[in-house]
Short mmCIF file of C-alpha atoms in Angstrom, two decimals:
data_model
loop_
_atom_site.label_atom_id
_atom_site.label_comp_id
_atom_site.label_asym_id
_atom_site.label_seq_id
_atom_site.Cartn_x
_atom_site.Cartn_y
_atom_site.Cartn_z
CA UNK A 1 -23.90 -28.22 26.31
CA UNK A 2 -21.56 -30.84 27.91
CA UNK A 3 -18.97 -27.65 28.50
CA UNK A 4 -21.26 -26.51 31.37
CA UNK A 5 -20.79 -29.61 33.30
CA UNK A 6 -17.28 -29.17 33.07
CA UNK A 7 -16.96 -25.52 33.66
CA UNK A 8 -19.36 -22.71 35.12
CA UNK A 9 -17.05 -19.66 34.72
CA UNK A 10 -13.86 -18.25 33.30
CA UNK A 11 -11.44 -16.07 34.97
CA UNK A 12 -10.28 -12.75 33.16
CA UNK A 13 -7.07 -11.59 33.57
CA UNK A 14 -7.92 -7.85 32.17
CA UNK A 15 -5.64 -5.30 30.86
CA UNK A 16 -3.78 -5.07 34.24
CA UNK A 17 -3.39 -7.46 37.16
CA UNK A 18 -1.59 -4.94 39.07
CA UNK A 19 -4.01 -3.34 42.12
CA UNK A 20 -2.81 0.02 41.74
CA UNK A 21 -3.66 0.38 38.16
CA UNK A 22 -7.39 -0.65 38.60
CA UNK A 23 -9.04 2.48 39.64
CA UNK A 24 -7.05 4.20 37.11
CA UNK A 25 -8.26 2.48 34.55
CA UNK A 26 -11.80 2.22 35.64
CA UNK A 27 -11.67 6.12 35.65
CA UNK A 28 -10.15 6.36 31.79
CA UNK A 29 -12.47 3.46 30.19
CA UNK A 30 -15.43 4.80 31.87
CA UNK A 31 -14.68 8.33 30.39
CA UNK A 32 -14.24 6.30 26.99
CA UNK A 33 -17.45 4.07 27.21
CA UNK A 34 -19.39 7.06 28.45
CA UNK A 35 -17.95 9.42 25.32
CA UNK A 36 -18.84 6.55 22.90
CA UNK A 37 -22.34 6.00 23.96
CA UNK A 38 -22.79 9.85 24.22
CA UNK A 39 -21.29 10.42 20.77
CA UNK A 40 -22.59 7.70 18.68
CA UNK A 41 -26.39 8.16 19.85
CA UNK A 42 -26.16 12.25 19.21
CA UNK A 43 -24.71 11.56 15.69
CA UNK A 44 -27.94 9.30 15.33
CA UNK A 45 -30.19 11.75 16.67
CA UNK A 46 -28.65 14.56 14.41
CA UNK A 47 -29.13 12.64 11.38
CA UNK A 48 -32.69 11.51 11.85
CA UNK A 49 -33.65 15.13 13.06
CA UNK A 50 -32.45 16.95 9.94
CA UNK A 51 -34.31 16.08 6.54
CA UNK A 52 -31.16 17.04 4.97
CA UNK A 53 -29.20 14.43 5.85
CA UNK A 54 -31.63 11.85 4.78
CA UNK A 55 -29.35 10.31 2.33
CA UNK A 56 -27.83 6.92 1.57
CA UNK A 57 -24.45 8.18 2.87
CA UNK A 58 -25.91 9.35 6.47
CA UNK A 59 -28.43 5.97 6.21
CA UNK A 60 -25.28 4.19 6.47
CA UNK A 61 -23.53 6.35 8.97
CA UNK A 62 -26.55 5.44 11.45
CA UNK A 63 -26.04 1.59 11.01
CA UNK A 64 -22.58 2.09 11.62
CA UNK A 65 -22.97 4.11 14.95
CA UNK A 66 -25.22 1.26 16.01
CA UNK A 67 -22.95 -1.43 15.47
CA UNK A 68 -20.38 0.85 17.74
CA UNK A 69 -23.00 1.17 20.45
CA UNK A 70 -23.07 -2.44 20.21
CA UNK A 71 -19.16 -3.46 19.76
CA UNK A 72 -18.30 -1.29 22.83
CA UNK A 73 -20.94 -2.40 25.21
CA UNK A 74 -20.22 -5.94 24.38
CA UNK A 75 -16.89 -6.01 26.29
CA UNK A 76 -16.67 -2.45 28.27
CA UNK A 77 -19.22 -2.75 31.26
CA UNK A 78 -18.06 -5.86 32.11
CA UNK A 79 -14.51 -5.35 32.25
CA UNK A 80 -15.56 -2.02 34.29
CA UNK A 81 -17.41 -4.10 36.93
CA UNK A 82 -14.32 -6.54 37.19
CA UNK A 83 -11.94 -3.89 37.72
CA UNK A 84 -13.88 -3.00 40.96
CA UNK A 85 -13.86 -6.83 41.68
CA UNK A 86 -11.09 -8.99 43.12
CA UNK A 87 -12.27 -11.90 41.51
CA UNK A 88 -12.54 -11.07 37.87
CA UNK A 89 -14.56 -13.71 36.53
CA UNK A 90 -17.43 -14.36 33.59
CA UNK A 91 -19.85 -17.10 33.31
CA UNK A 92 -19.72 -19.55 30.71
CA UNK A 93 -23.09 -18.16 29.43
CA UNK A 94 -21.87 -14.89 29.73
CA UNK A 95 -18.40 -15.48 27.66
CA UNK A 96 -20.73 -17.27 24.89
CA UNK A 97 -22.81 -14.19 24.31
CA UNK A 98 -19.60 -11.78 24.24
CA UNK A 99 -18.56 -14.20 21.60
CA UNK A 100 -21.52 -14.34 19.70
CA UNK A 101 -22.28 -10.28 19.95
CA UNK A 102 -18.61 -9.54 19.15
CA UNK A 103 -18.18 -11.45 16.52
CA UNK A 104 -21.65 -9.92 14.87
CA UNK A 105 -20.25 -6.64 15.36
CA UNK A 106 -17.14 -7.36 13.86
CA UNK A 107 -18.17 -8.78 10.60
CA UNK A 108 -21.11 -6.00 10.18
CA UNK A 109 -19.05 -3.39 10.67
CA UNK A 110 -16.35 -4.56 7.98
CA UNK A 111 -19.50 -4.82 5.54
CA UNK A 112 -20.65 -1.57 6.55
CA UNK A 113 -17.39 0.15 5.82
CA UNK A 114 -17.31 -1.39 2.40
CA UNK A 115 -20.81 -0.25 1.74
CA UNK A 116 -19.82 2.97 2.39
CA UNK A 117 -17.05 2.92 0.34
CA UNK A 118 -19.13 1.70 -2.46
CA UNK A 119 -22.08 4.58 -1.62
CA UNK A 120 -18.77 6.81 -2.49
CA UNK A 121 -17.71 5.38 -5.27
CA UNK A 122 -21.38 5.85 -6.74
CA UNK A 123 -21.68 9.30 -5.65
CA UNK A 124 -18.25 10.70 -7.26
CA UNK A 125 -17.73 8.17 -10.40
CA UNK A 126 -21.82 8.26 -11.18
CA UNK A 127 -23.24 11.31 -9.72
CA UNK A 128 -26.09 11.34 -12.77
CA UNK A 129 -27.00 7.77 -11.75
CA UNK A 130 -26.39 8.20 -7.74
CA UNK A 131 -30.07 8.48 -7.18
CA UNK A 132 -30.85 5.39 -8.74
CA UNK A 133 -28.31 2.96 -7.55
CA UNK A 134 -28.24 3.91 -4.17
CA UNK A 135 -32.25 3.99 -4.16
CA UNK A 136 -34.13 3.08 -0.55
CA UNK A 137 -34.54 -0.30 -1.52
CA UNK A 138 -31.47 -1.01 -2.34
CA UNK A 139 -29.99 0.71 0.66
CA UNK A 140 -32.69 -1.00 2.84
CA UNK A 141 -31.38 -4.22 1.01
CA UNK A 142 -27.83 -3.78 1.54
CA UNK A 143 -28.18 -3.05 5.40
CA UNK A 144 -30.48 -6.10 5.82
CA UNK A 145 -27.75 -7.97 3.98
CA UNK A 146 -25.17 -6.82 6.13
CA UNK A 147 -27.11 -7.59 9.30
CA UNK A 148 -28.17 -10.94 8.54
CA UNK A 149 -24.63 -11.87 7.20
CA UNK A 150 -23.35 -10.55 10.54
CA UNK A 151 -25.79 -12.71 12.57
CA UNK A 152 -25.27 -16.18 10.44
CA UNK A 153 -21.23 -15.88 10.63
CA UNK A 154 -21.65 -15.09 14.58
CA UNK A 155 -24.21 -18.27 14.82
CA UNK A 156 -21.68 -20.40 12.76
CA UNK A 157 -18.73 -19.43 15.24
CA UNK A 158 -20.72 -19.54 18.54
CA UNK A 159 -21.82 -22.66 17.97
CA UNK A 160 -18.61 -24.57 17.06
CA UNK A 161 -17.27 -22.82 19.99
CA UNK A 162 -19.93 -24.78 22.03
CA UNK A 163 -18.69 -27.97 20.93
CA UNK A 164 -15.35 -27.30 22.61
CA UNK A 165 -14.26 -28.38 25.99
CA UNK A 166 -12.58 -26.18 28.82
CA UNK A 167 -11.70 -28.76 31.34
CA UNK A 168 -7.82 -28.00 31.02
CA UNK A 169 -7.54 -23.94 32.05
CA UNK A 170 -10.43 -21.71 32.63
CA UNK A 171 -7.88 -18.59 33.27
CA UNK A 172 -8.58 -15.82 29.69
CA UNK A 173 -5.79 -13.36 29.48
CA UNK A 174 -7.68 -10.49 28.04
CA UNK A 175 -10.34 -8.23 28.90
CA UNK A 176 -13.44 -10.17 27.59
CA UNK A 177 -14.33 -13.38 25.60
CA UNK A 178 -13.02 -12.89 22.22
CA UNK A 179 -12.94 -15.56 19.82
CA UNK A 180 -9.27 -16.24 19.06
CA UNK A 181 -8.17 -16.28 22.46
CA UNK A 182 -11.13 -18.50 23.75
CA UNK A 183 -9.89 -20.96 20.93
CA UNK A 184 -6.60 -20.88 22.10
CA UNK A 185 -7.73 -21.90 25.68
CA UNK A 186 -9.70 -25.08 24.83
CA UNK A 187 -8.36 -28.69 25.25
CA UNK A 188 -10.00 -29.67 22.40
CA UNK A 189 -9.14 -30.01 18.52
CA UNK A 190 -10.04 -26.66 17.17
CA UNK A 191 -8.59 -27.29 13.61
CA UNK A 192 -11.87 -26.67 12.29
CA UNK A 193 -12.83 -23.75 14.20
CA UNK A 194 -9.38 -22.09 12.98
CA UNK A 195 -10.23 -22.99 9.58
CA UNK A 196 -13.46 -21.35 9.59
CA UNK A 197 -12.13 -18.34 11.73
CA UNK A 198 -9.37 -17.79 8.67
CA UNK A 199 -12.35 -18.15 5.81
CA UNK A 200 -14.54 -15.89 7.65
CA UNK A 201 -11.82 -13.16 8.00
CA UNK A 202 -11.08 -13.80 4.47
CA UNK A 203 -14.60 -13.18 3.30
CA UNK A 204 -15.49 -10.44 5.63
CA UNK A 205 -11.93 -8.88 6.28
CA UNK A 206 -9.95 -9.19 3.07
CA UNK A 207 -13.40 -9.40 1.10
CA UNK A 208 -14.56 -5.76 2.54
CA UNK A 209 -10.88 -4.29 2.32
CA UNK A 210 -10.88 -5.50 -1.45
CA UNK A 211 -14.11 -3.75 -2.09
CA UNK A 212 -12.53 -0.57 -0.52
CA UNK A 213 -9.17 -0.39 -1.93
CA UNK A 214 -11.10 -1.20 -5.55
CA UNK A 215 -13.74 1.91 -4.59
CA UNK A 216 -11.25 4.19 -3.76
CA UNK A 217 -8.88 3.27 -6.67
CA UNK A 218 -11.92 4.26 -8.98
CA UNK A 219 -12.38 7.17 -7.12
CA UNK A 220 -9.30 8.71 -7.16
CA UNK A 221 -8.67 7.87 -11.00
CA UNK A 222 -12.19 10.16 -11.25
CA UNK A 223 -11.20 12.99 -9.01
CA UNK A 224 -7.60 13.18 -11.07
CA UNK A 225 -9.76 13.92 -14.22
CA UNK A 226 -11.39 16.99 -12.54
CA UNK A 227 -9.70 19.83 -13.76
CA UNK A 228 -10.80 22.56 -11.24
CA UNK A 229 -8.67 22.27 -8.05
CA UNK A 230 -12.12 23.11 -5.98
CA UNK A 231 -14.00 20.27 -7.74
CA UNK A 232 -11.06 17.78 -6.41
CA UNK A 233 -10.99 19.29 -3.11
CA UNK A 234 -14.94 19.04 -3.03
CA UNK A 235 -15.05 15.32 -4.06
CA UNK A 236 -12.18 14.03 -1.87
CA UNK A 237 -13.57 16.06 1.30
CA UNK A 238 -17.02 13.73 0.93
CA UNK A 239 -14.88 10.35 1.48
CA UNK A 240 -12.13 11.62 3.84
CA UNK A 241 -13.98 11.18 7.14
CA UNK A 242 -14.69 7.25 5.77
CA UNK A 243 -10.70 7.01 4.35
CA UNK A 244 -10.07 7.89 8.15
CA UNK A 245 -11.96 5.61 9.82
CA UNK A 246 -11.26 2.47 7.85
CA UNK A 247 -7.53 3.15 8.21
CA UNK A 248 -8.19 3.31 12.08
CA UNK A 249 -10.47 -0.07 11.84
CA UNK A 250 -8.55 -2.07 9.34
CA UNK A 251 -4.86 -1.37 10.55
CA UNK A 252 -5.58 -2.69 13.84
CA UNK A 253 -8.40 -5.31 13.29
CA UNK A 254 -6.11 -7.16 10.61
CA UNK A 255 -3.05 -7.19 12.75
CA UNK A 256 -5.27 -8.98 15.50
CA UNK A 257 -7.10 -11.82 13.41
CA UNK A 258 -4.48 -11.90 10.65
CA UNK A 259 -0.69 -12.40 11.93
CA UNK A 260 1.84 -15.66 12.23
CA UNK A 261 0.91 -17.81 15.53
CA UNK A 262 5.01 -17.19 15.94
CA UNK A 263 4.45 -13.84 16.37
CA UNK A 264 1.35 -14.03 19.09
CA UNK A 265 1.47 -11.78 22.14
CA UNK A 266 -1.24 -11.64 24.29
CA UNK A 267 -0.48 -8.26 26.03
CA UNK A 268 0.09 -6.77 22.34
CA UNK A 269 -3.33 -8.28 21.20
CA UNK A 270 -4.93 -6.70 23.90
CA UNK A 271 -3.77 -3.29 23.25
CA UNK A 272 -4.91 -3.65 19.84
CA UNK A 273 -8.02 -4.87 20.95
CA UNK A 274 -8.54 -1.97 22.93
CA UNK A 275 -7.59 0.34 19.75
CA UNK A 276 -10.17 -1.20 17.40
CA UNK A 277 -13.33 -2.25 20.14
CA UNK A 278 -13.02 0.66 22.21
CA UNK A 279 -11.40 3.64 20.92
CA UNK A 280 -12.63 3.46 17.37
CA UNK A 281 -16.37 3.68 18.46
CA UNK A 282 -15.48 6.25 20.60
CA UNK A 283 -13.62 8.08 17.81
CA UNK A 284 -15.94 7.57 14.72
CA UNK A 285 -18.64 10.24 15.69
CA UNK A 286 -15.74 12.87 16.22
CA UNK A 287 -14.45 12.04 12.98
CA UNK A 288 -17.54 12.50 10.96
CA UNK A 289 -18.81 15.21 13.34
CA UNK A 290 -15.37 17.44 13.14
CA UNK A 291 -14.92 17.06 9.29
CA UNK A 292 -18.27 17.23 8.08
CA UNK A 293 -19.39 20.53 7.53
CA UNK A 294 -23.43 19.05 6.92
CA UNK A 295 -23.46 17.17 10.16
CA UNK A 296 -21.97 20.23 12.22
CA UNK A 297 -24.71 22.54 11.01
CA UNK A 298 -27.34 19.74 11.73
CA UNK A 299 -25.83 19.39 15.23
CA UNK A 300 -26.02 23.08 15.95
CA UNK A 301 -29.64 22.91 14.91
CA UNK A 302 -30.38 19.89 17.12
CA UNK A 303 -28.80 21.56 20.26
CA UNK A 304 -30.56 24.84 19.68
CA UNK A 305 -33.88 23.02 19.52
CA UNK A 306 -32.84 21.32 22.88
CA UNK A 307 -32.11 24.49 24.29
CA UNK A 308 -28.51 23.56 24.73
CA UNK A 309 -26.80 25.97 22.21
CA UNK A 310 -27.81 29.37 22.08
CA UNK A 311 -26.43 31.17 18.85
CA UNK A 312 -24.16 34.12 19.54
#
């Protein structure tokens, strides 16, 4: 832990250094954070309270919501606290914890999205064998593997960050400690860390993306063979929500972690990070509830059970 003998805290620039923007940002991100927590918790309760939703697809959706809750809770609370203070700092240990947890959620989310794509492939392309392919033991093992792989990836990266020195600069031009930003701040040789980061991006990001693309290619090929327009519409509707979520996540996350260093822009990366680490976790439960008739009906039942909604 030689780093701690050199520095004890980092200074976070945040989203904006202008004092007149601080309160507006505080209000906006407080609303988004509360909406994300409420939406994901409500989605989890809706699925668990309705036995008709106890299927592999919704089991995976619960895990996606748990990841969303953890992901947004890693960065936003500290950012909100710093918006109310003049000195926007984070302790060395707090920074390491943010890197560890956010890297964990980032890797796990890509794997969950890939697992959800495979689930849709099994349901549409092999409907007669779906219950066998996605049986309970397979689903539990799949999710256990997702979380374990995410933890292992995070531990490796966090351990390597602990070997770096940061005595030249302690100013992080970001609103939280994200791995690429912290690596650029180090005064040590980060070639090993950057190589492993690229390898991790390839395995988790591009690997998961490849699984998703292959799954949807096979799904599309199967849907095109369906003669009934209603059958095509029904088959596509079962995976449209997942497609929207995947598009939102990968279009922003990949552009942050995989782009030429010559095109690097801190302000650009901060905006993109907000999109996939803050906005996407808030939108996911809305997308799945608004575009899914089963979830909407289960949500109404839950509201009536809690006395928050009365049938007209």
